[in-house]
mmCIF file of C-alpha atoms in Angstrom:
data_model
loop_
_atom_site.group_PDB
_atom_site.id
_atom_site.type_symbol
_atom_site.label_atom_id
_atom_site.label_comp_id
_atom_site.label_asym_id
_atom_site.label_seq_id
_atom_site.Cartn_x
_atom_site.Cartn_y
_atom_site.Cartn_z
ATOM 1 C CA LYS A 1 -11.183 -10.988 -14.187
ATOM 2 C CA ASN A 2 -9.431 -8.798 -11.006
ATOM 3 C CA GLU A 3 -9.345 -10.544 -8.156
ATOM 4 C CA VAL A 4 -9.789 -7.909 -5.846
ATOM 5 C CA GLU A 5 -12.661 -5.731 -7.320
ATOM 6 C CA GLN A 6 -13.628 -1.971 -5.548
ATOM 7 C CA SER A 7 -16.487 -0.615 -6.057
ATOM 8 C CA PRO A 8 -16.845 2.662 -7.111
ATOM 9 C CA GLN A 9 -13.898 3.964 -8.027
ATOM 10 C CA ASN A 10 -14.907 7.569 -7.756
ATOM 11 C CA LEU A 11 -16.832 8.864 -5.401
ATOM 12 C CA THR A 12 -17.799 12.974 -4.727
ATOM 13 C CA ALA A 13 -20.404 13.485 -1.352
ATOM 14 C CA GLN A 14 -21.174 15.913 0.566
ATOM 15 C CA GLU A 15 -20.240 16.614 4.072
ATOM 16 C CA GLY A 16 -22.181 14.666 6.344
ATOM 17 C CA GLU A 17 -22.895 12.145 4.299
ATOM 18 C CA PHE A 18 -22.445 8.361 4.903
ATOM 19 C CA ILE A 19 -20.376 6.951 2.774
ATOM 20 C CA THR A 20 -19.626 3.505 2.217
ATOM 21 C CA ILE A 21 -16.693 1.843 -0.525
ATOM 22 C CA ASN A 22 -17.107 -1.901 -0.932
ATOM 23 C CA CYS A 23 -14.738 -4.148 -2.320
ATOM 24 C CA SER A 24 -14.917 -7.808 -3.660
ATOM 25 C CA TYR A 25 -12.400 -11.013 -4.052
ATOM 26 C CA SER A 26 -12.832 -14.021 -5.729
ATOM 27 C CA VAL A 27 -10.601 -15.508 -3.862
ATOM 28 C CA GLY A 28 -9.670 -17.470 -0.209
ATOM 29 C CA ILE A 29 -8.139 -14.703 2.254
ATOM 30 C CA SER A 30 -6.916 -14.824 5.454
ATOM 31 C CA ALA A 31 -7.527 -11.094 6.569
ATOM 32 C CA LEU A 32 -8.443 -8.200 3.696
ATOM 33 C CA HIS A 33 -7.312 -4.981 4.821
ATOM 34 C CA TRP A 34 -7.934 -1.100 4.070
ATOM 35 C CA LEU A 35 -5.620 1.499 3.729
ATOM 36 C CA GLN A 36 -6.383 4.990 3.138
ATOM 37 C CA GLN A 37 -3.942 7.151 0.868
ATOM 38 C CA HIS A 38 -3.733 10.957 0.939
ATOM 39 C CA PRO A 39 -3.799 14.129 -1.115
ATOM 40 C CA GLY A 40 0.040 14.288 -0.814
ATOM 41 C CA GLY A 41 0.677 10.134 -1.199
ATOM 42 C CA GLY A 42 1.060 9.050 2.189
ATOM 43 C CA ILE A 43 -0.292 5.605 2.898
ATOM 44 C CA VAL A 44 -1.977 4.473 6.420
ATOM 45 C CA SER A 45 -3.562 0.635 7.608
ATOM 46 C CA LEU A 46 -7.023 1.921 8.678
ATOM 47 C CA PHE A 47 -8.253 -1.272 9.225
ATOM 48 C CA MET A 48 -6.610 -5.381 8.992
ATOM 49 C CA LEU A 49 -9.608 -8.231 9.640
ATOM 50 C CA SER A 50 -10.895 -11.567 9.068
ATOM 51 C CA SER A 51 -14.129 -11.730 9.817
ATOM 52 C CA GLY A 52 -17.819 -9.011 11.275
ATOM 53 C CA LYS A 53 -16.753 -5.328 12.195
ATOM 54 C CA LYS A 54 -14.129 -3.083 12.661
ATOM 55 C CA LYS A 55 -14.811 0.062 14.113
ATOM 56 C CA HIS A 56 -12.500 3.051 14.936
ATOM 57 C CA GLY A 57 -13.909 7.355 15.641
ATOM 58 C CA ARG A 58 -16.126 7.721 12.783
ATOM 59 C CA LEU A 59 -14.241 4.202 10.234
ATOM 60 C CA ILE A 60 -16.538 1.167 9.879
ATOM 61 C CA ALA A 61 -14.957 -1.799 8.193
ATOM 62 C CA THR A 62 -17.441 -5.443 8.185
ATOM 63 C CA ILE A 63 -16.581 -8.041 6.161
ATOM 64 C CA ASN A 64 -18.672 -10.820 5.029
ATOM 65 C CA ILE A 65 -16.722 -14.669 4.678
ATOM 66 C CA GLN A 66 -19.198 -15.933 2.822
ATOM 67 C CA GLU A 67 -20.230 -13.451 0.392
ATOM 68 C CA LYS A 68 -16.544 -12.373 -0.164
ATOM 69 C CA HIS A 69 -17.055 -8.534 0.491
ATOM 70 C CA SER A 70 -16.055 -6.068 2.769
ATOM 71 C CA SER A 71 -17.356 -2.924 2.943
ATOM 72 C CA LEU A 72 -15.638 0.915 4.160
ATOM 73 C CA HIS A 73 -18.100 2.835 5.872
ATOM 74 C CA ILE A 74 -17.325 6.237 6.729
ATOM 75 C CA THR A 75 -20.302 8.386 9.041
ATOM 76 C CA ALA A 76 -20.670 12.436 9.131
ATOM 77 C CA SER A 77 -18.361 13.010 6.190
ATOM 78 C CA HIS A 78 -16.196 15.362 5.944
ATOM 79 C CA PRO A 79 -13.551 17.023 3.430
ATOM 80 C CA ARG A 80 -10.340 15.887 5.444
ATOM 81 C CA ASP A 81 -11.863 12.364 4.987
ATOM 82 C CA SER A 82 -11.190 12.774 1.078
ATOM 83 C CA ALA A 83 -8.267 10.351 0.251
ATOM 84 C CA VAL A 84 -7.531 6.949 -2.136
ATOM 85 C CA TYR A 85 -9.692 4.130 0.314
ATOM 86 C CA ILE A 86 -7.041 0.695 -0.906
ATOM 87 C CA CYS A 87 -8.746 -2.930 -0.504
ATOM 88 C CA ALA A 88 -5.762 -5.969 0.154
ATOM 89 C CA VAL A 89 -5.639 -9.075 0.417
ATOM 90 C CA GLY A 90 -3.804 -11.333 2.390
ATOM 91 C CA ALA A 91 -4.414 -15.068 0.283
ATOM 92 C CA GLY A 92 -1.765 -17.677 0.281
ATOM 93 C CA SER A 93 1.676 -16.113 1.090
ATOM 94 C CA ASN A 94 1.877 -14.297 3.833
ATOM 95 C CA TYR A 95 3.943 -11.636 2.044
ATOM 96 C CA GLN A 96 2.076 -10.773 -1.253
ATOM 97 C CA LEU A 97 -1.297 -9.166 -0.784
ATOM 98 C CA ILE A 98 -2.796 -8.275 -3.973
ATOM 99 C CA TRP A 99 -4.571 -5.073 -4.201
ATOM 100 C CA GLY A 100 -7.266 -3.466 -5.247
ATOM 101 C CA ALA A 101 -7.096 -0.086 -7.719
ATOM 102 C CA GLY A 102 -8.631 2.097 -5.362
ATOM 103 C CA THR A 103 -11.496 4.447 -4.603
ATOM 104 C CA LYS A 104 -11.155 7.917 -4.657
ATOM 105 C CA LEU A 105 -13.539 9.527 -2.614
ATOM 106 C CA ILE A 106 -14.209 13.494 -2.868
ATOM 107 C CA ILE A 107 -16.244 15.159 -0.015
ATOM 108 C CA LYS A 108 -17.631 18.465 -0.791
ATOM 109 C CA PRO A 109 -17.711 20.871 1.792
ATOM 110 C CA ASN B 1 8.770 9.382 15.845
ATOM 111 C CA ALA B 2 9.773 8.236 12.679
ATOM 112 C CA GLY B 3 8.683 4.831 11.262
ATOM 113 C CA VAL B 4 9.701 3.970 7.931
ATOM 114 C CA THR B 5 12.456 6.936 6.348
ATOM 115 C CA GLN B 6 12.656 6.402 2.400
ATOM 116 C CA THR B 7 15.283 8.877 1.033
ATOM 117 C CA PRO B 8 15.030 10.547 -1.390
ATOM 118 C CA LYS B 9 11.603 11.877 -1.770
ATOM 119 C CA PHE B 10 12.644 12.940 -5.445
ATOM 120 C CA GLN B 11 14.900 11.640 -7.872
ATOM 121 C CA VAL B 12 15.503 12.150 -11.925
ATOM 122 C CA LEU B 13 17.835 9.900 -13.660
ATOM 123 C CA LYS B 14 19.019 9.454 -17.452
ATOM 124 C CA THR B 15 18.381 6.188 -18.731
ATOM 125 C CA GLY B 16 21.754 3.904 -17.723
ATOM 126 C CA GLN B 17 22.312 5.444 -14.779
ATOM 127 C CA SER B 18 21.880 3.137 -11.655
ATOM 128 C CA MET B 19 20.921 4.494 -8.193
ATOM 129 C CA THR B 20 19.320 2.937 -4.237
ATOM 130 C CA LEU B 21 16.648 3.816 -2.864
ATOM 131 C CA GLN B 22 17.228 3.636 0.435
ATOM 132 C CA CYS B 23 14.427 3.079 3.979
ATOM 133 C CA ALA B 24 15.034 2.231 7.243
ATOM 134 C CA GLN B 25 12.535 1.268 10.043
ATOM 135 C CA ASP B 26 12.819 2.244 13.539
ATOM 136 C CA MET B 27 9.867 -0.089 14.891
ATOM 137 C CA ASN B 28 11.382 -3.327 14.642
ATOM 138 C CA HIS B 29 9.382 -5.136 12.509
ATOM 139 C CA ASN B 30 10.734 -8.379 10.733
ATOM 140 C CA SER B 31 8.964 -7.820 7.323
ATOM 141 C CA MET B 32 9.992 -4.748 4.553
ATOM 142 C CA TYR B 33 8.622 -4.562 0.936
ATOM 143 C CA TRP B 34 9.603 -2.404 -1.572
ATOM 144 C CA TYR B 35 6.612 -1.402 -3.957
ATOM 145 C CA ARG B 36 5.898 0.709 -7.267
ATOM 146 C CA GLN B 37 2.846 2.973 -7.730
ATOM 147 C CA ASP B 38 1.973 3.758 -11.143
ATOM 148 C CA PRO B 39 -1.193 6.699 -12.170
ATOM 149 C CA GLY B 40 -4.320 4.232 -12.340
ATOM 150 C CA MET B 41 -2.485 1.002 -10.334
ATOM 151 C CA GLY B 42 -2.719 -0.535 -7.534
ATOM 152 C CA LEU B 43 0.200 -1.063 -5.795
ATOM 153 C CA ARG B 44 3.141 -3.764 -7.225
ATOM 154 C CA LEU B 45 4.998 -5.477 -5.109
ATOM 155 C CA ILE B 46 8.794 -5.644 -6.563
ATOM 156 C CA TYR B 47 10.572 -7.481 -3.913
ATOM 157 C CA TYR B 48 10.325 -8.682 0.151
ATOM 158 C CA SER B 49 12.726 -10.069 2.897
ATOM 159 C CA ALA B 50 10.600 -11.708 5.112
ATOM 160 C CA SER B 51 12.817 -11.487 8.283
ATOM 161 C CA GLU B 52 16.426 -10.048 8.763
ATOM 162 C CA GLY B 53 18.290 -11.977 6.145
ATOM 163 C CA THR B 54 16.001 -13.140 3.247
ATOM 164 C CA THR B 55 14.889 -11.363 0.166
ATOM 165 C CA ASP B 56 12.264 -12.950 -2.330
ATOM 166 C CA LYS B 57 10.069 -11.622 -5.797
ATOM 167 C CA GLY B 58 7.197 -10.282 -5.959
ATOM 168 C CA GLU B 59 4.825 -9.122 -8.405
ATOM 169 C CA VAL B 60 6.821 -6.659 -10.511
ATOM 170 C CA PRO B 61 10.463 -7.956 -9.655
ATOM 171 C CA ASN B 62 12.562 -7.105 -13.006
ATOM 172 C CA GLY B 63 15.178 -4.727 -13.765
ATOM 173 C CA TYR B 64 15.866 -4.376 -9.740
ATOM 174 C CA ASN B 65 17.676 -6.005 -6.374
ATOM 175 C CA VAL B 66 17.492 -5.705 -2.501
ATOM 176 C CA SER B 67 19.011 -6.123 0.135
ATOM 177 C CA ARG B 68 18.123 -6.440 3.070
ATOM 178 C CA LEU B 69 20.914 -4.412 5.030
ATOM 179 C CA ASN B 70 19.671 -5.274 8.803
ATOM 180 C CA LYS B 71 16.831 -5.399 10.457
ATOM 181 C CA ARG B 72 15.887 -1.696 10.054
ATOM 182 C CA GLU B 73 17.242 -1.246 6.160
ATOM 183 C CA PHE B 74 16.271 -2.467 2.856
ATOM 184 C CA SER B 75 17.415 -0.933 -0.242
ATOM 185 C CA LEU B 76 15.944 -0.713 -3.792
ATOM 186 C CA ARG B 77 18.936 -0.782 -6.570
ATOM 187 C CA LEU B 78 17.998 -0.142 -10.357
ATOM 188 C CA GLU B 79 21.348 -0.772 -12.074
ATOM 189 C CA SER B 80 20.273 0.680 -15.865
ATOM 190 C CA ALA B 81 16.942 2.844 -14.992
ATOM 191 C CA ALA B 82 14.150 2.673 -18.634
ATOM 192 C CA PRO B 83 11.800 4.475 -18.849
ATOM 193 C CA SER B 84 9.250 2.029 -18.202
ATOM 194 C CA GLN B 85 10.729 2.584 -13.877
ATOM 195 C CA THR B 86 8.956 6.059 -13.557
ATOM 196 C CA SER B 87 7.605 5.627 -11.088
ATOM 197 C CA VAL B 88 6.464 6.137 -6.950
ATOM 198 C CA TYR B 89 7.969 4.157 -5.144
ATOM 199 C CA PHE B 90 6.696 3.249 -1.676
ATOM 200 C CA CYS B 91 8.746 1.395 1.084
ATOM 201 C CA ALA B 92 6.634 -0.789 4.449
ATOM 202 C CA SER B 93 7.087 -2.454 6.979
ATOM 203 C CA SER B 94 4.797 -5.004 9.108
ATOM 204 C CA PRO B 95 5.839 -6.776 11.820
ATOM 205 C CA ASP B 96 5.470 -10.631 10.732
ATOM 206 C CA GLY B 97 3.863 -11.461 7.327
ATOM 207 C CA ASN B 98 0.229 -10.347 6.645
ATOM 208 C CA GLN B 99 -0.224 -7.951 9.688
ATOM 209 C CA PRO B 100 -0.774 -3.946 9.075
ATOM 210 C CA GLN B 101 2.030 -2.477 7.182
ATOM 211 C CA HIS B 102 3.202 0.617 7.809
ATOM 212 C CA PHE B 103 4.668 2.591 4.582
ATOM 213 C CA GLY B 104 7.091 5.396 4.147
ATOM 214 C CA ASP B 105 6.035 8.430 2.185
ATOM 215 C CA GLY B 106 7.331 7.913 -0.979
ATOM 216 C CA THR B 107 10.290 8.150 -3.572
ATOM 217 C CA ARG B 108 8.751 9.500 -6.771
ATOM 218 C CA LEU B 109 11.892 8.907 -9.830
ATOM 219 C CA SER B 110 11.620 10.058 -13.358
ATOM 220 C CA ILE B 111 13.588 8.042 -16.188
ATOM 221 C CA LEU B 112 14.147 10.314 -18.717
#
Protein backbone atom coordinates (compact mmCIF):
# COMPACT_ATOMS: atom_id res chain seq x y z
CA LYS A 1 0.00 0.00 0.00
CA ASN A 2 1.41 3.40 -0.97
CA GLU A 3 2.03 5.78 1.90
CA VAL A 4 0.36 8.62 -0.02
CA GLU A 5 -2.72 7.87 -2.04
CA GLN A 6 -4.67 10.29 -4.18
CA SER A 7 -8.20 9.97 -5.49
CA PRO A 8 -9.50 10.07 -8.05
CA GLN A 9 -6.69 9.23 -10.46
CA ASN A 10 -8.55 10.98 -13.27
CA LEU A 11 -11.33 13.55 -13.13
CA THR A 12 -13.20 15.20 -15.97
CA ALA A 13 -15.66 17.99 -15.22
CA GLN A 14 -17.51 20.83 -16.89
CA GLU A 15 -16.42 24.43 -16.56
CA GLY A 16 -17.87 26.01 -13.45
CA GLU A 17 -18.10 22.84 -11.40
CA PHE A 18 -16.75 22.56 -7.85
CA ILE A 19 -13.79 20.19 -7.82
CA THR A 20 -12.47 18.08 -4.96
CA ILE A 21 -9.25 16.07 -5.06
CA ASN A 22 -8.35 13.90 -2.09
CA CYS A 23 -5.08 12.82 -0.52
CA SER A 24 -4.75 10.21 2.22
CA TYR A 25 -1.54 9.27 3.94
CA SER A 26 -0.54 6.57 6.39
CA VAL A 27 2.44 8.11 8.17
CA GLY A 28 2.90 10.87 10.69
CA ILE A 29 3.74 14.07 8.89
CA SER A 30 5.19 17.47 9.58
CA ALA A 31 3.58 19.10 6.54
CA LEU A 32 1.61 18.34 3.40
CA HIS A 33 2.19 19.91 0.02
CA TRP A 34 -0.10 20.38 -2.98
CA LEU A 35 1.48 21.03 -6.36
CA GLN A 36 0.20 21.56 -9.88
CA GLN A 37 1.85 20.16 -13.00
CA HIS A 38 0.80 21.90 -16.18
CA PRO A 39 0.25 19.99 -19.43
CA GLY A 40 3.57 21.41 -20.65
CA GLY A 41 5.33 19.77 -17.72
CA GLY A 42 6.10 22.66 -15.37
CA ILE A 43 5.51 22.01 -11.65
CA VAL A 44 4.32 24.73 -9.30
CA SER A 45 3.86 24.56 -5.54
CA LEU A 46 0.32 25.57 -4.55
CA PHE A 47 0.12 25.04 -0.79
CA MET A 48 2.07 23.78 2.15
CA LEU A 49 -0.01 23.14 5.25
CA SER A 50 0.25 21.36 8.56
CA SER A 51 -3.18 22.15 9.98
CA GLY A 52 -6.49 23.75 9.13
CA LYS A 53 -7.16 25.41 5.82
CA LYS A 54 -5.49 27.67 3.29
CA LYS A 55 -7.02 29.63 0.42
CA HIS A 56 -5.49 31.21 -2.64
CA GLY A 57 -7.87 32.62 -5.20
CA ARG A 58 -10.22 29.82 -6.27
CA LEU A 59 -8.10 27.12 -4.64
CA ILE A 60 -8.70 25.87 -1.11
CA ALA A 61 -6.65 23.23 0.69
CA THR A 62 -7.72 21.58 3.92
CA ILE A 63 -6.07 19.02 6.14
CA ASN A 64 -7.37 16.79 8.93
CA ILE A 65 -4.38 15.52 10.88
CA GLN A 66 -6.39 13.06 12.97
CA GLU A 67 -7.91 11.43 9.89
CA LYS A 68 -4.66 11.72 7.88
CA HIS A 69 -6.49 13.27 4.99
CA SER A 70 -6.27 16.41 2.90
CA SER A 71 -8.47 17.83 0.18
CA LEU A 72 -7.82 20.32 -2.58
CA HIS A 73 -10.89 22.19 -3.78
CA ILE A 74 -11.27 24.32 -6.89
CA THR A 75 -14.27 26.62 -7.04
CA ALA A 76 -15.73 27.85 -10.35
CA SER A 77 -13.41 25.58 -12.32
CA HIS A 78 -12.04 26.76 -15.64
CA PRO A 79 -10.34 24.95 -18.53
CA ARG A 80 -7.03 26.56 -17.52
CA ASP A 81 -7.26 24.54 -14.28
CA SER A 82 -6.66 21.40 -16.35
CA ALA A 83 -3.48 19.89 -14.96
CA VAL A 84 -2.12 17.11 -12.79
CA TYR A 85 -2.45 17.88 -9.08
CA ILE A 86 0.11 16.22 -6.84
CA CYS A 87 0.07 15.65 -3.10
CA ALA A 88 3.31 15.14 -1.19
CA VAL A 89 4.04 14.80 2.53
CA GLY A 90 7.06 15.54 4.66
CA ALA A 91 7.56 12.72 7.14
CA GLY A 92 10.73 12.04 9.06
CA SER A 93 13.32 13.48 6.72
CA ASN A 94 13.01 17.20 6.05
CA TYR A 95 14.30 16.66 2.55
CA GLN A 96 12.67 13.49 1.25
CA LEU A 97 9.02 14.11 0.55
CA ILE A 98 6.72 11.15 -0.07
CA TRP A 99 4.91 11.77 -3.33
CA GLY A 100 1.47 10.78 -4.50
CA ALA A 101 0.99 9.62 -8.08
CA GLY A 102 -1.13 12.65 -8.99
CA THR A 103 -4.69 13.35 -10.10
CA LYS A 104 -5.23 14.31 -13.72
CA LEU A 105 -7.95 16.95 -13.98
CA ILE A 106 -9.61 17.97 -17.24
CA ILE A 107 -12.08 20.82 -17.27
CA LYS A 108 -14.21 20.98 -20.41
CA PRO A 109 -15.59 24.32 -21.64
CA ASN B 1 12.90 36.34 -12.72
CA ALA B 2 14.61 33.07 -13.69
CA GLY B 3 13.99 30.91 -10.58
CA VAL B 4 15.37 27.43 -11.34
CA THR B 5 17.04 26.96 -14.70
CA GLN B 6 17.79 23.54 -16.15
CA THR B 7 19.87 22.73 -19.20
CA PRO B 8 19.47 21.10 -21.61
CA LYS B 9 15.70 20.82 -22.15
CA PHE B 10 16.00 17.75 -24.38
CA GLN B 11 18.76 15.22 -24.92
CA VAL B 12 19.12 11.93 -26.73
CA LEU B 13 21.99 9.66 -25.75
CA LYS B 14 23.22 6.27 -26.78
CA THR B 15 23.65 3.54 -24.19
CA GLY B 16 26.98 3.92 -22.44
CA GLN B 17 27.40 7.64 -23.13
CA SER B 18 27.83 10.07 -20.28
CA MET B 19 26.36 13.48 -19.72
CA THR B 20 25.74 16.11 -17.07
CA LEU B 21 22.45 17.86 -16.45
CA GLN B 22 22.91 21.37 -15.17
CA CYS B 23 20.72 23.21 -12.66
CA ALA B 24 21.04 26.71 -11.25
CA GLN B 25 18.81 28.74 -8.94
CA ASP B 26 18.88 32.44 -8.23
CA MET B 27 16.70 32.51 -5.10
CA ASN B 28 19.52 32.03 -2.57
CA HIS B 29 17.99 28.71 -1.52
CA ASN B 30 19.96 26.37 0.71
CA SER B 31 18.46 23.09 -0.49
CA MET B 32 18.41 21.59 -3.96
CA TYR B 33 17.00 18.37 -5.38
CA TRP B 34 17.07 16.13 -8.43
CA TYR B 35 13.99 14.09 -9.31
CA ARG B 36 13.00 11.78 -12.10
CA GLN B 37 9.44 11.40 -13.34
CA ASP B 38 8.33 8.33 -15.24
CA PRO B 39 4.91 7.80 -16.84
CA GLY B 40 2.25 6.79 -14.30
CA MET B 41 4.59 7.23 -11.34
CA GLY B 42 5.10 9.95 -8.80
CA LEU B 43 8.27 11.99 -8.61
CA ARG B 44 11.20 10.03 -7.27
CA LEU B 45 14.10 11.71 -5.52
CA ILE B 46 17.52 10.84 -6.94
CA TYR B 47 19.80 13.00 -4.81
CA TYR B 48 19.46 16.10 -2.73
CA SER B 49 21.73 18.72 -1.23
CA ALA B 50 20.53 20.09 2.09
CA SER B 51 23.06 22.91 1.96
CA GLU B 52 26.14 23.98 0.08
CA GLY B 53 28.86 21.38 0.49
CA THR B 54 26.57 18.45 1.29
CA THR B 55 24.86 15.85 -0.88
CA ASP B 56 22.78 12.79 0.06
CA LYS B 57 21.16 9.89 -1.70
CA GLY B 58 17.46 9.84 -2.30
CA GLU B 59 15.17 6.99 -3.29
CA VAL B 60 16.81 6.05 -6.61
CA PRO B 61 20.50 7.09 -6.66
CA ASN B 62 22.02 4.16 -8.55
CA GLY B 63 23.62 5.16 -11.83
CA TYR B 64 23.85 8.84 -10.93
CA ASN B 65 26.29 11.22 -9.29
CA VAL B 66 25.81 14.81 -8.21
CA SER B 67 27.89 17.86 -7.45
CA ARG B 68 26.83 20.90 -5.46
CA LEU B 69 29.25 23.24 -7.15
CA ASN B 70 28.25 26.26 -5.08
CA LYS B 71 25.08 27.57 -3.48
CA ARG B 72 23.50 28.26 -6.87
CA GLU B 73 24.39 25.17 -8.86
CA PHE B 74 23.61 21.47 -8.49
CA SER B 75 24.52 19.13 -11.35
CA LEU B 76 23.46 15.55 -12.06
CA ARG B 77 25.78 13.21 -13.96
CA LEU B 78 25.03 9.98 -15.73
CA GLU B 79 28.36 8.18 -16.10
CA SER B 80 27.19 5.37 -18.37
CA ALA B 81 23.65 5.94 -19.57
CA ALA B 82 21.21 3.02 -19.69
CA PRO B 83 17.78 2.80 -21.38
CA SER B 84 16.20 2.53 -17.90
CA GLN B 85 17.33 6.10 -17.28
CA THR B 86 15.05 7.42 -20.01
CA SER B 87 12.87 9.84 -18.08
CA VAL B 88 12.02 13.46 -17.42
CA TYR B 89 14.41 14.97 -14.89
CA PHE B 90 13.45 17.86 -12.65
CA CYS B 91 15.67 20.02 -10.51
CA ALA B 92 14.11 21.86 -7.58
CA SER B 93 15.20 24.14 -4.77
CA SER B 94 13.77 25.27 -1.44
CA PRO B 95 14.86 27.71 1.25
CA ASP B 96 15.44 24.77 3.60
CA GLY B 97 14.02 21.27 4.14
CA ASN B 98 10.29 20.54 4.02
CA GLN B 99 9.44 23.91 2.55
CA PRO B 100 7.74 24.61 -0.77
CA GLN B 101 9.99 23.59 -3.62
CA HIS B 102 10.53 25.57 -6.79
CA PHE B 103 10.97 23.47 -9.90
CA GLY B 104 12.81 23.90 -13.15
CA ASP B 105 11.09 23.15 -16.44
CA GLY B 106 12.58 19.68 -16.70
CA THR B 107 14.93 17.84 -19.03
CA ARG B 108 13.52 15.14 -21.31
CA LEU B 109 16.23 12.51 -21.63
CA SER B 110 16.04 9.54 -23.97
CA ILE B 111 18.60 6.75 -23.90
CA LEU B 112 18.67 4.59 -27.01
